[in-house]
mmCIF file of C-alpha atoms in Angstrom:
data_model
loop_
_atom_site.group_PDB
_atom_site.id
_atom_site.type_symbol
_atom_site.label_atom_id
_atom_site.label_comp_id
_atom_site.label_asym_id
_atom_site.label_seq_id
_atom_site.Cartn_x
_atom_site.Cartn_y
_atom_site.Cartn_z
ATOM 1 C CA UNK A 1421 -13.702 -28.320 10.677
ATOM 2 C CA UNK A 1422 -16.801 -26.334 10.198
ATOM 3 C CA UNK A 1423 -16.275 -22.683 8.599
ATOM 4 C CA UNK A 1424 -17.275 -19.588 10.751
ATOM 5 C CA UNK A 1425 -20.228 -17.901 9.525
ATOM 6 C CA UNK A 1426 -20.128 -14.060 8.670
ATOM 7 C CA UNK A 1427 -23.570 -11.675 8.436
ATOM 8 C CA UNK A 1428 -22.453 -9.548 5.924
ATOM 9 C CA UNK A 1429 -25.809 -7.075 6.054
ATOM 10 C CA UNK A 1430 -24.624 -6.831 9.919
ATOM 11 C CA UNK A 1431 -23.754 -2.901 10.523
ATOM 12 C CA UNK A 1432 -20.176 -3.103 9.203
ATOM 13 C CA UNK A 1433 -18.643 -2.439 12.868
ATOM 14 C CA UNK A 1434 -20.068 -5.325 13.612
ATOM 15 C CA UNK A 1435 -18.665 -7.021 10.519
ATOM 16 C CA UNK A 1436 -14.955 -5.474 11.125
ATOM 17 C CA UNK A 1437 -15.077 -6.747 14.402
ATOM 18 C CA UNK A 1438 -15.915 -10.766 13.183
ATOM 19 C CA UNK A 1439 -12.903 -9.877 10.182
ATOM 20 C CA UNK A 1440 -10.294 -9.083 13.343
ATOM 21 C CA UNK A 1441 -11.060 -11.844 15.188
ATOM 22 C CA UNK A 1442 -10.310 -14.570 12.315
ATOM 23 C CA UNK A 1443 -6.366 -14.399 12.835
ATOM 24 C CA UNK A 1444 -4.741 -14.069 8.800
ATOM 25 C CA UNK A 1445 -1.212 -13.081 9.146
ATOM 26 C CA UNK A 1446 0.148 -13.311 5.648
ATOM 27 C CA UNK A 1447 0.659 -16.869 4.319
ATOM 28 C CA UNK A 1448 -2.129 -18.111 6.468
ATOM 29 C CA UNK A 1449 -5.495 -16.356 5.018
ATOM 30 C CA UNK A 1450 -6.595 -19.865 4.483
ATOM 31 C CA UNK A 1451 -9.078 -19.742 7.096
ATOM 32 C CA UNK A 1452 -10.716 -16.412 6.381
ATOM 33 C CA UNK A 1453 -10.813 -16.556 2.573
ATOM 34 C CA UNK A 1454 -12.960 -19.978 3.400
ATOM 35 C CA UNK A 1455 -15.401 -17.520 5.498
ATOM 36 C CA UNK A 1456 -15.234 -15.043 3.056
ATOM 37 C CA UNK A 1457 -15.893 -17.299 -0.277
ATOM 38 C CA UNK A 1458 -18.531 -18.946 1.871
ATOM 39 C CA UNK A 1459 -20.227 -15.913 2.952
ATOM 40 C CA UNK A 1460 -20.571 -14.280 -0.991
ATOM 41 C CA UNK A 1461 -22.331 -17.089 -1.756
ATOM 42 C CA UNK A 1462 -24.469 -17.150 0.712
ATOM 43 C CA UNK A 1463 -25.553 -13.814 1.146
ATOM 44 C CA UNK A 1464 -24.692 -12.249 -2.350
ATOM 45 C CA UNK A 1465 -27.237 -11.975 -5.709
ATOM 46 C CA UNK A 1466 -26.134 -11.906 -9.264
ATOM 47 C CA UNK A 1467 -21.975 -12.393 -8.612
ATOM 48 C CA UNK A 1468 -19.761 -14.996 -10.742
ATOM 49 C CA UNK A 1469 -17.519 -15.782 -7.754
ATOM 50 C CA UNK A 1470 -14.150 -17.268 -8.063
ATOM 51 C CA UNK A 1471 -11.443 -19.086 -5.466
ATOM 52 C CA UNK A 1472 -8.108 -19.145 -7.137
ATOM 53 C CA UNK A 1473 -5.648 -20.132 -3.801
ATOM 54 C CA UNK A 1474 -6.259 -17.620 -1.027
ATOM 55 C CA UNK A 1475 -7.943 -14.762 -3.065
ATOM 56 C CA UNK A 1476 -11.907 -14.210 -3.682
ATOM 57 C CA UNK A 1477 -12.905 -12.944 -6.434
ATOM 58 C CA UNK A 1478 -16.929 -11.869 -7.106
ATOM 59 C CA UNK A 1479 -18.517 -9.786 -10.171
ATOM 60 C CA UNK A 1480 -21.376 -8.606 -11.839
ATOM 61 C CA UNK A 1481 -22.417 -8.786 -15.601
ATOM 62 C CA UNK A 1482 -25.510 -6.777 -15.182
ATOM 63 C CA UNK A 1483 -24.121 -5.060 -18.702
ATOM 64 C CA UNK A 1484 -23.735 -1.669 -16.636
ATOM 65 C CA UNK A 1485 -21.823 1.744 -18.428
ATOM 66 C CA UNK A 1486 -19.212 1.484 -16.006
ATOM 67 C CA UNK A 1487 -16.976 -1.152 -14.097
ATOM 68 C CA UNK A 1488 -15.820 -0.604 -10.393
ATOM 69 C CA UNK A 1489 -13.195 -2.665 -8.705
ATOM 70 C CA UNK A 1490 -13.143 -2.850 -5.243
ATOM 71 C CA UNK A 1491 -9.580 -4.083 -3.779
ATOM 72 C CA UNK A 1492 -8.434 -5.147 -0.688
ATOM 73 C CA UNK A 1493 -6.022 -7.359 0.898
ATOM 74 C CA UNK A 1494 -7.185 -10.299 3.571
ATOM 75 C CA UNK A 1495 -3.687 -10.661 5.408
ATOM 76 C CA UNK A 1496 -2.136 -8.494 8.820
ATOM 77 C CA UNK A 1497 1.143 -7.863 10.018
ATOM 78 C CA UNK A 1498 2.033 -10.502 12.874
ATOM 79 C CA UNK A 1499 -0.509 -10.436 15.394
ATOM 80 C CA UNK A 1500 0.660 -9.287 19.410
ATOM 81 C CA UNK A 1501 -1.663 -9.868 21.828
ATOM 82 C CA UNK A 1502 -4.051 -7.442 19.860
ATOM 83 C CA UNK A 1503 -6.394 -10.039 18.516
ATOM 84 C CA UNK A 1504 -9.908 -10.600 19.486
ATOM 85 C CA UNK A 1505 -10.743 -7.208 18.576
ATOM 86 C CA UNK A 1506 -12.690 -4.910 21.441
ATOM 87 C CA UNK A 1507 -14.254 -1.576 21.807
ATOM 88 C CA UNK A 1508 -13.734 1.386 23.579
ATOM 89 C CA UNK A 1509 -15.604 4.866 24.340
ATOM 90 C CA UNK A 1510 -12.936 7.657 25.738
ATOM 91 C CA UNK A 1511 -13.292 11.280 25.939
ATOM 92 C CA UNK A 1512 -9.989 11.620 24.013
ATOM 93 C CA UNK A 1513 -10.768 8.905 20.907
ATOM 94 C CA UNK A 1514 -14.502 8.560 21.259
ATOM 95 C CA UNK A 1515 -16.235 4.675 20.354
ATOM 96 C CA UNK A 1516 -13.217 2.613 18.895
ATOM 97 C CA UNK A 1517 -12.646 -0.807 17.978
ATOM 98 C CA UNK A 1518 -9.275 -1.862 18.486
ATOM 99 C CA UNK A 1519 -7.362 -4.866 16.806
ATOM 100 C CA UNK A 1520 -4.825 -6.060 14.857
ATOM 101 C CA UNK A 1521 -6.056 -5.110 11.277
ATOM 102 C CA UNK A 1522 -8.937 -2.979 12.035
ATOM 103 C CA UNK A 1523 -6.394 -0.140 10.040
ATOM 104 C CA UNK A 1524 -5.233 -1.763 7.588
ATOM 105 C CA UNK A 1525 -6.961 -3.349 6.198
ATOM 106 C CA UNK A 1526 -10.092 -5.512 7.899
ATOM 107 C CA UNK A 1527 -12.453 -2.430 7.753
ATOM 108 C CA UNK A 1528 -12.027 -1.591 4.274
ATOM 109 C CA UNK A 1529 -12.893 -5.067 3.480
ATOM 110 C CA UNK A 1530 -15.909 -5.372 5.890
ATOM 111 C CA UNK A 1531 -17.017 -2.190 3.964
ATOM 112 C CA UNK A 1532 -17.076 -3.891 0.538
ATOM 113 C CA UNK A 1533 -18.532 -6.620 1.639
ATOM 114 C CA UNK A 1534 -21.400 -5.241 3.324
ATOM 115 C CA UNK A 1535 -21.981 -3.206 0.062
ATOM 116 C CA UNK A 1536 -21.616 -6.285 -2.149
ATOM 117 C CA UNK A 1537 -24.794 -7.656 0.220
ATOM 118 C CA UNK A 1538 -26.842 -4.952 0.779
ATOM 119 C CA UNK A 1539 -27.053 -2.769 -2.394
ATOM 120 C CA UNK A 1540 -30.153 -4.011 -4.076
ATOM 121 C CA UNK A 1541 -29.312 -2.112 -7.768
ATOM 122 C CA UNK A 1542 -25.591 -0.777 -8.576
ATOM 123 C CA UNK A 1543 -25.347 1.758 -11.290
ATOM 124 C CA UNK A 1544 -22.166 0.074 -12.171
ATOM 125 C CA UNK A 1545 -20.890 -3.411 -12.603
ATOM 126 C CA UNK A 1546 -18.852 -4.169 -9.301
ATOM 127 C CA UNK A 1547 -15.969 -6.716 -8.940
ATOM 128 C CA UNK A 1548 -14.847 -7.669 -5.619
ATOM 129 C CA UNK A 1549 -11.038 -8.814 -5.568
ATOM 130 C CA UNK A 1550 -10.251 -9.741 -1.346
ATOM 131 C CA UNK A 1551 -6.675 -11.235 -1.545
ATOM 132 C CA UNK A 1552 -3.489 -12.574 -0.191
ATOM 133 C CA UNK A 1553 0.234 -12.143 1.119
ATOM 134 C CA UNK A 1554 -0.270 -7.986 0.633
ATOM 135 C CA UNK A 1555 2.424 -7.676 3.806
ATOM 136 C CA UNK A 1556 5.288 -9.954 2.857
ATOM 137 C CA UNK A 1557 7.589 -9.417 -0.015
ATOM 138 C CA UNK A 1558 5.881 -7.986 -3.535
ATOM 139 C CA UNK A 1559 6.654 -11.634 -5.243
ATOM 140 C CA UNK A 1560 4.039 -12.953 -3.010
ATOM 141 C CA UNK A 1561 1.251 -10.692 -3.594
ATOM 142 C CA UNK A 1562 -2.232 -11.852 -4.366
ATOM 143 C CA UNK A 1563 -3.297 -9.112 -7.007
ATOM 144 C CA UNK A 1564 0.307 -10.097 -8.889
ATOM 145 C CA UNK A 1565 -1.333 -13.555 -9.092
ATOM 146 C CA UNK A 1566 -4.505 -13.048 -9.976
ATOM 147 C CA UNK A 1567 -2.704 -10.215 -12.992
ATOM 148 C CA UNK A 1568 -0.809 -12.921 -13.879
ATOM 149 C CA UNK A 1569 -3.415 -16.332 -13.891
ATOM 150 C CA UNK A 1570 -6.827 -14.486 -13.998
ATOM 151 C CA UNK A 1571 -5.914 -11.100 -16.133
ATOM 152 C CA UNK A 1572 -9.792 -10.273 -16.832
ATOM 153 C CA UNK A 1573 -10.637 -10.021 -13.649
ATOM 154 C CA UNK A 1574 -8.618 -6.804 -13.566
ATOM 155 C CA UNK A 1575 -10.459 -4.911 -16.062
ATOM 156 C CA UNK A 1576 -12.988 -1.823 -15.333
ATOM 157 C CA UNK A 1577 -12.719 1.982 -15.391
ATOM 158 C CA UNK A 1578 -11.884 2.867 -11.867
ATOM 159 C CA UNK A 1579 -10.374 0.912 -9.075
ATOM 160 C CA UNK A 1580 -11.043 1.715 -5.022
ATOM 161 C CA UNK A 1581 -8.408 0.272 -2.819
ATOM 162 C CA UNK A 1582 -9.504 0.236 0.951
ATOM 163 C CA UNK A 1583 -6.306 0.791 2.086
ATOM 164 C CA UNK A 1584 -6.530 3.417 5.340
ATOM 165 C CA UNK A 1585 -7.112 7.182 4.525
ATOM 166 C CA UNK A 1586 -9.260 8.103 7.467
ATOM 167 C CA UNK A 1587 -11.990 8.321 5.308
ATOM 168 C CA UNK A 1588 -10.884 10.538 2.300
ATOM 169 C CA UNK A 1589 -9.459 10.210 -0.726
ATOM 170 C CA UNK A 1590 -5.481 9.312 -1.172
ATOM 171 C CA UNK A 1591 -5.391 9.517 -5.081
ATOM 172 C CA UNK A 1592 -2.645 7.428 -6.931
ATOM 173 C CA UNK A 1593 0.569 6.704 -4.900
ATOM 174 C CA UNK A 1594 4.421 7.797 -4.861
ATOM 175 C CA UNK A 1595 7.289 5.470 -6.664
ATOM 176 C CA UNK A 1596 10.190 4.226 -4.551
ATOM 177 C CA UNK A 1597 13.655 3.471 -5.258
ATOM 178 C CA UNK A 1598 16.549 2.150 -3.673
ATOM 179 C CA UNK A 1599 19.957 2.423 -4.665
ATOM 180 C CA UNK A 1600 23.022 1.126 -3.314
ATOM 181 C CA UNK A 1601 26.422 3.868 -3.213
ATOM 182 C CA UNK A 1602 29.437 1.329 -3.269
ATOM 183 C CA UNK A 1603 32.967 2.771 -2.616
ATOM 184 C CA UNK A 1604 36.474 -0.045 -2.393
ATOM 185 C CA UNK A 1605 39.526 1.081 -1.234
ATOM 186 C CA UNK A 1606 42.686 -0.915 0.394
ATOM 187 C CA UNK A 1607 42.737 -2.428 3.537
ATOM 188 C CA UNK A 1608 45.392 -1.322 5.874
ATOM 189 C CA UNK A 1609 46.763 -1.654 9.738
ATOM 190 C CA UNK A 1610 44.881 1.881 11.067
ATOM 191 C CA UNK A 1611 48.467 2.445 12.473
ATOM 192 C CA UNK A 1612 49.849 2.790 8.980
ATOM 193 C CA UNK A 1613 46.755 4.035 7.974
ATOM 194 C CA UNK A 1614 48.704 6.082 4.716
ATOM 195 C CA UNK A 1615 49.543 2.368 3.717
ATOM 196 C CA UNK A 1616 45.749 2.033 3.020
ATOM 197 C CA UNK A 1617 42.839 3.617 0.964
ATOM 198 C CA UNK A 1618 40.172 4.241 3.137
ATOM 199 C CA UNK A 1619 36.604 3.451 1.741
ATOM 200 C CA UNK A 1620 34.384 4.906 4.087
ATOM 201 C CA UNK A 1621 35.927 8.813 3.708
ATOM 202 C CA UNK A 1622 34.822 8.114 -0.418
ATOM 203 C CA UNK A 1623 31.447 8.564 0.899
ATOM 204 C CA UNK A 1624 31.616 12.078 2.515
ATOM 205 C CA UNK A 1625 30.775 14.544 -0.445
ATOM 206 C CA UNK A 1626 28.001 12.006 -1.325
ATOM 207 C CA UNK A 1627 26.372 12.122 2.380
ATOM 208 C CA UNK A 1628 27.004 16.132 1.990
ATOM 209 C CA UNK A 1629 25.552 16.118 -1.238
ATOM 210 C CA UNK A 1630 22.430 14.083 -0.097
ATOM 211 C CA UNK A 1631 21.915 16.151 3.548
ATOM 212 C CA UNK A 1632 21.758 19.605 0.983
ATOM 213 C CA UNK A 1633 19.446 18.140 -1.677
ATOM 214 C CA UNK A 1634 15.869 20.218 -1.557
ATOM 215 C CA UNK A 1635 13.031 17.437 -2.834
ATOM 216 C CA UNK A 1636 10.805 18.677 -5.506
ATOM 217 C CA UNK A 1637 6.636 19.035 -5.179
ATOM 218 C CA UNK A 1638 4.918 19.124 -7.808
ATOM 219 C CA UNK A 1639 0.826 19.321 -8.572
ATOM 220 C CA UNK A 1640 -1.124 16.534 -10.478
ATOM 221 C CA UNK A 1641 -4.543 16.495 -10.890
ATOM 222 C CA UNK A 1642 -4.810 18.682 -7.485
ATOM 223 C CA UNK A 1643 -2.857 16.718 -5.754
ATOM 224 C CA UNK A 1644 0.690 17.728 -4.068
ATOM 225 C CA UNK A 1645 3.150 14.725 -3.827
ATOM 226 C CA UNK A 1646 5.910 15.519 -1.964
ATOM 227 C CA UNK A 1647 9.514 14.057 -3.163
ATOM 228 C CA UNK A 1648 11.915 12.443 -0.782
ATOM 229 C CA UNK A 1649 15.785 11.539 -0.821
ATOM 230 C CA UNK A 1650 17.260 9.841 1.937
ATOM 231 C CA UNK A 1651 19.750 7.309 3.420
ATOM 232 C CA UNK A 1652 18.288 4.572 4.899
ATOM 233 C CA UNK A 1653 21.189 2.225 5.847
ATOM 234 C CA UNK A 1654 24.748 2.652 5.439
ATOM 235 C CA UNK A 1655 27.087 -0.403 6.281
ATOM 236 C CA UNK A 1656 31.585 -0.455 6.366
ATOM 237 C CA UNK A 1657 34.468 -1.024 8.666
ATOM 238 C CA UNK A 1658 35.852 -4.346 9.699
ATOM 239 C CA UNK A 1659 37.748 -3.505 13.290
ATOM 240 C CA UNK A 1660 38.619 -0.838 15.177
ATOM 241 C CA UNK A 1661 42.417 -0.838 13.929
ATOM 242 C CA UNK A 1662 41.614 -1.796 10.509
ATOM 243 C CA UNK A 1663 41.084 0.625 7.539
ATOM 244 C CA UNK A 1664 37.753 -0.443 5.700
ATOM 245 C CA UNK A 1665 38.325 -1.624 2.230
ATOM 246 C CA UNK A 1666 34.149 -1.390 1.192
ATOM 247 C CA UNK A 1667 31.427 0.800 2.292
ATOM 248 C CA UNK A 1668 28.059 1.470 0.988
ATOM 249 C CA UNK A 1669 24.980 3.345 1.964
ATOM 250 C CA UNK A 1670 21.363 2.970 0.508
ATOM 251 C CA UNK A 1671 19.648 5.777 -0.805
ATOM 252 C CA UNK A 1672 15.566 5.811 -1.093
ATOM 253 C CA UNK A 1673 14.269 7.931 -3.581
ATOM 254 C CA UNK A 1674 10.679 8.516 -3.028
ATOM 255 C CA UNK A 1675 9.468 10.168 -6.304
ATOM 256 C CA UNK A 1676 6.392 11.485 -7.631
ATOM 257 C CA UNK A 1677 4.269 9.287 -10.026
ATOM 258 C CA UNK A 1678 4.916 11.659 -13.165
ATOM 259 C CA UNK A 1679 8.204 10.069 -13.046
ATOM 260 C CA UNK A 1680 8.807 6.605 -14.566
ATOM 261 C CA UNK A 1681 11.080 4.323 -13.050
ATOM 262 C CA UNK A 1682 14.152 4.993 -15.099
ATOM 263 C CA UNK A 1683 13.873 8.867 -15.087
ATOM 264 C CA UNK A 1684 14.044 8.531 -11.166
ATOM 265 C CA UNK A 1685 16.996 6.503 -11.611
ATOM 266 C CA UNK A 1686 18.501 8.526 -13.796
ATOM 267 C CA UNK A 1687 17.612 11.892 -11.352
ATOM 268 C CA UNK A 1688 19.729 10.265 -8.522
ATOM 269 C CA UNK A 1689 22.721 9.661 -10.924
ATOM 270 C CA UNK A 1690 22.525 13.429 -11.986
ATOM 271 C CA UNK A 1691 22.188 14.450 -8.643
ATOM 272 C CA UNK A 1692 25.365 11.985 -7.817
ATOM 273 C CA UNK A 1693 27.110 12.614 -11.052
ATOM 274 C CA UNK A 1694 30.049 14.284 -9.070
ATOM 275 C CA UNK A 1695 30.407 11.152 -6.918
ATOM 276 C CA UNK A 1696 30.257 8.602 -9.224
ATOM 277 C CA UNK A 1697 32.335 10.651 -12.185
ATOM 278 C CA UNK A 1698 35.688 9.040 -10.786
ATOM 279 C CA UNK A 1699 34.541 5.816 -10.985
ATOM 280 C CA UNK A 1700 35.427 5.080 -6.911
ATOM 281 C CA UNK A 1701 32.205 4.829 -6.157
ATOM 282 C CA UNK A 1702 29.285 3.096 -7.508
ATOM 283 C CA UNK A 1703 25.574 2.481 -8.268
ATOM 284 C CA UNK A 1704 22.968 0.055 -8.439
ATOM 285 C CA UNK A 1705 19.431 -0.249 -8.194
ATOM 286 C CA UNK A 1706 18.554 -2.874 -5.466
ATOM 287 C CA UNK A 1707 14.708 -1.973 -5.493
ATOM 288 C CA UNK A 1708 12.125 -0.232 -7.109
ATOM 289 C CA UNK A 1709 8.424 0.114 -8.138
ATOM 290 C CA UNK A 1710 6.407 2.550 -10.185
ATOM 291 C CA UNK A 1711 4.441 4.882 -8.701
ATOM 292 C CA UNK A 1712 0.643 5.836 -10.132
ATOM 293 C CA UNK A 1713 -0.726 8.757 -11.162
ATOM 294 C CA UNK A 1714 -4.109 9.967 -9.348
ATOM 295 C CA UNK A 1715 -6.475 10.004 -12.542
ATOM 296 C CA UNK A 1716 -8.952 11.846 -10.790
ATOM 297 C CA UNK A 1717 -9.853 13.599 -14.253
ATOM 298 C CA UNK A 1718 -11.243 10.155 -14.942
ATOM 299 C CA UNK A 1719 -15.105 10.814 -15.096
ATOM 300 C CA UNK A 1720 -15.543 7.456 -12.749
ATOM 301 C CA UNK A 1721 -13.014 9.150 -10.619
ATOM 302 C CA UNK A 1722 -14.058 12.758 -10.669
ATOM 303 C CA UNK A 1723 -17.702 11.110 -9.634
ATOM 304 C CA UNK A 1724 -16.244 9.251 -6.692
ATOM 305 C CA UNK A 1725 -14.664 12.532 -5.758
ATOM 306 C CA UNK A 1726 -18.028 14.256 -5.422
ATOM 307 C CA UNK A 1727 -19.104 11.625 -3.415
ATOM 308 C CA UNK A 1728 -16.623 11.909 -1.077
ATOM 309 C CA UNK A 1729 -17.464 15.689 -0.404
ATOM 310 C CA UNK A 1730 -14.982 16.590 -2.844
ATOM 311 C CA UNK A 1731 -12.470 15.696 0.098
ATOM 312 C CA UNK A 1732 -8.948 14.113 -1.560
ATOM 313 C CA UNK A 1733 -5.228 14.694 -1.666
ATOM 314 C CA UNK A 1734 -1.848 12.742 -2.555
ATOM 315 C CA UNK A 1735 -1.106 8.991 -1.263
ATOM 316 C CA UNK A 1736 2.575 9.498 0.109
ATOM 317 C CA UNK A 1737 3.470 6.360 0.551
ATOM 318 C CA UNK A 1738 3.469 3.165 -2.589
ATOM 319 C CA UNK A 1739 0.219 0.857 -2.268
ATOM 320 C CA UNK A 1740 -1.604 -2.082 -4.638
ATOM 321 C CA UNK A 1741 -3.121 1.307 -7.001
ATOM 322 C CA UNK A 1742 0.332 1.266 -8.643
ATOM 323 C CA UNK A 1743 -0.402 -2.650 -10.335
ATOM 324 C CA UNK A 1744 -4.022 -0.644 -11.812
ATOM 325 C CA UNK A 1745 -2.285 2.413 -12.718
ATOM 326 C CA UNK A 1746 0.168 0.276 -15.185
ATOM 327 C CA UNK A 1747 -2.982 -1.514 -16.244
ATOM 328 C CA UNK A 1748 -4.157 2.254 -17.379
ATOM 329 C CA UNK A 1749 -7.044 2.125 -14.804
ATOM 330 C CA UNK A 1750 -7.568 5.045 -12.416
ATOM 331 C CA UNK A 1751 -7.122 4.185 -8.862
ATOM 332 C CA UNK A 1752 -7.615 5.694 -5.581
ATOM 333 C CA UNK A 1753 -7.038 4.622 -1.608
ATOM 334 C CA UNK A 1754 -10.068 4.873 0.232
ATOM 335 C CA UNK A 1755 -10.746 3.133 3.720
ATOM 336 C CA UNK A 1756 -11.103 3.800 7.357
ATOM 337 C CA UNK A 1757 -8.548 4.628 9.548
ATOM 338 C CA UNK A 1758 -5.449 6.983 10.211
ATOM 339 C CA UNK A 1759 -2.390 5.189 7.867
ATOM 340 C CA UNK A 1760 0.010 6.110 10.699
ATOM 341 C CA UNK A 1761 -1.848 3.604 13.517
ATOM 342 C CA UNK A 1762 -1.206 0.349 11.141
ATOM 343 C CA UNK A 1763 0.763 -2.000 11.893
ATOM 344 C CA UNK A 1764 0.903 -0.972 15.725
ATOM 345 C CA UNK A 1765 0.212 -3.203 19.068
ATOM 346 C CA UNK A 1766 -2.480 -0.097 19.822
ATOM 347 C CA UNK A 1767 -3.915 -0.569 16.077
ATOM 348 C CA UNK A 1768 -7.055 1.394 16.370
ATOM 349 C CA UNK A 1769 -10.165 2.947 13.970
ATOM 350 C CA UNK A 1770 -12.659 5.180 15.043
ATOM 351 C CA UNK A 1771 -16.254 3.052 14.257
ATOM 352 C CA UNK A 1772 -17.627 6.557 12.962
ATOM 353 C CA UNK A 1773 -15.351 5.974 9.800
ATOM 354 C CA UNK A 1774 -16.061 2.581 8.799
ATOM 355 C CA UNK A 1775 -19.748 4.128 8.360
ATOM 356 C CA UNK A 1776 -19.064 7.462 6.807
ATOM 357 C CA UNK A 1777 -16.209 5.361 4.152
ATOM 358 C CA UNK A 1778 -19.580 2.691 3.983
ATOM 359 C CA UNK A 1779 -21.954 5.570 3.189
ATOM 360 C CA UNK A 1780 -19.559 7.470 0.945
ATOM 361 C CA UNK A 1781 -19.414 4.761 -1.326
ATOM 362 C CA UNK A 1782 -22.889 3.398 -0.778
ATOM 363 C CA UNK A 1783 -23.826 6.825 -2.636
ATOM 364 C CA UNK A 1784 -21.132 6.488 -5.043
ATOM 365 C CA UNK A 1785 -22.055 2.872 -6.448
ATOM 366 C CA UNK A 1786 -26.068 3.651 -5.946
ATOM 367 C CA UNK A 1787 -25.464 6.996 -8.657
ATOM 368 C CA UNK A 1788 -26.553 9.010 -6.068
#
């Protein structure tokens, strides 16, 4: 089967529009890593460029000062109905290309890869990392691969994720937690309900406890990250005439990234400590992930910052800049489109931030 061909000096509309249209739901990138790969070779001067399973990776060694890394992932969220891409001009949205992936992430990467074609001197060495499986569970996740088969291709002093930030910067990213509140009791006919010991009313101080907690904010670098605790699932009872015997609830922590894992672990079980003193009810960690502080006093990233019009403020959410951040690399999110359109039937970017994000970092990696 011949291999789609992709212009990657096209205007990088264009070039987000021919991404879109090469379905890659996660676990099937096969197809558009092929056009990818194919295309940096093509079209590309002076990059080492590397296939290792579904991930391309392309660098310089022009013996620059600095090292960029430019990041971002190849797969979507299932596609519905919203693929070929197409374009629309409104009075309420202006020109936008719609499409599954035009958010998140298809016009970061048609970004980067127009740059990677187009910019005839770099003042810093750039490696390209477009990989796989960024959607699906963290196990799966191209960058964990290439940390853990390929580690020097991870290396340089500031890393740009194109993740979606309508066009400024998102610096570092939150942590999350999860944490599972188990309470047992007895099982008992409700009709002799004093026979039984009734899990579910175990949990009421900790529900009250959680409804009155006030989240902290605190300031690095500039940025404001704004804490969250909440309950995000809570699961007991077997029948209507039957007095539970187990009930739990999960609690997500949201936490900023001056906090380590265990620290925000141990925050919950202070702010629990009341609950789980009598031993009736319980804890345990069912997920978590560090979160990644913004860096931005990183010269590299302080530069980047200017480029961008001095325009930044705190990633809310957890993204790929954590894996850099425990690397000790500065990272920031920076990409077209509004974070809170991805993933949606109606996905959506307006084209006038695929060029400002394209000419924001066209200055950045010139030295402008």
């Amino acid at each position: 089967m011949s291999i789609p061909s992709l212009d990657l000096t096209a205007d990088p509309i264009e070039l987000t529009a021919a991404l879109v249209d090469l379905p890659s739901v996660s676990r099937d990138e096969g197809l558009i890593a092929d056009v990818v790969e194919q295309a940096l070779r093509a079209q590309t001067d002076g990059f080492e460029i590397v296939r290792h399973g579904n991930c391309v990776l392309a660098r310089t060694n022009r013996g620059r000062p600095t090292r960029v890394i430019l990041a971002g992932h190849l797969d979507t969220v299932p596609i519905v109905d919203n693929v070929p891409s197409r374009r629309t001009m409104t009075d309420e949205e202006g020109d936008v290309l719609h499409g599954c992936g035009t958010v998140d992430m298809k016009s970061g990467d048609a970004v980067f890869l127009h740059l990677a074609a187009t910019l005839a001197d770099p003042a810093h060495d750039l490696t390209l990392i477009f990989y796989d499986c960024e959607e699906i569970a963290a196990e799966f996740n191209g960058l964990g691969t290439i940390e853990r088969d390929l580690p020097g291709w991870l290396e340089g002093d500031v890393a740009i994720l194109g993740e979606p930030t309508a066009g400024q910067i998102e610096a570092g990213c939150q942590g999350t937690l999860r944490v599972r509140f188990t309470a047992t009791g007895t099982r008992a006919h409700s009709a002799r309900a004093w026979m039984g010991d009734n899990a579910i009313h175990k949990l009421g101080r900790l529900l009250t406890t959680l409804s009155e907690y006030q989240p902290r904010r605190v300031d690095i670098d500039g940025c404001e990250y704004r804490e969250g605790l909440s309950a995000v699932g809570i699961h007991g009872g077997v029948a209507g005439n039957v007095i539970p015997d187990e009930v739990y609830v999960d609690v997500n922590f949201r936490f900023a990234p001056d906090r380590s894992e265990a620290q925000a672990f141990a925050h919950v079980e202070e702010v629990f400590a009341a609950e789980l003193a009598g031993g009736q009810v319980t804890a345990q960690v069912t997920d978590s992930a560090a979160g990644a502080l913004p860096g931005l006093a990183n010269p590299a990233a302080a530069k980047l910052v200017d480029a961008a019009g001095g325009r930044f403020r705190a990633k809310y959410g957890w993204t790929d800049v954590s894996r850099f951040a425990a690397l000790g690399i500065p990272a920031v999110n920076l990409g077209p489109g509004d974070p809170s359109l991805a993933h949606r039937v109606d996905e959506r970017v307006p084209v006038e931030q695929i060029t400002e994000v394209t000419e924001i970092l066209r200055d950045y990696l010139a030295g402008a």
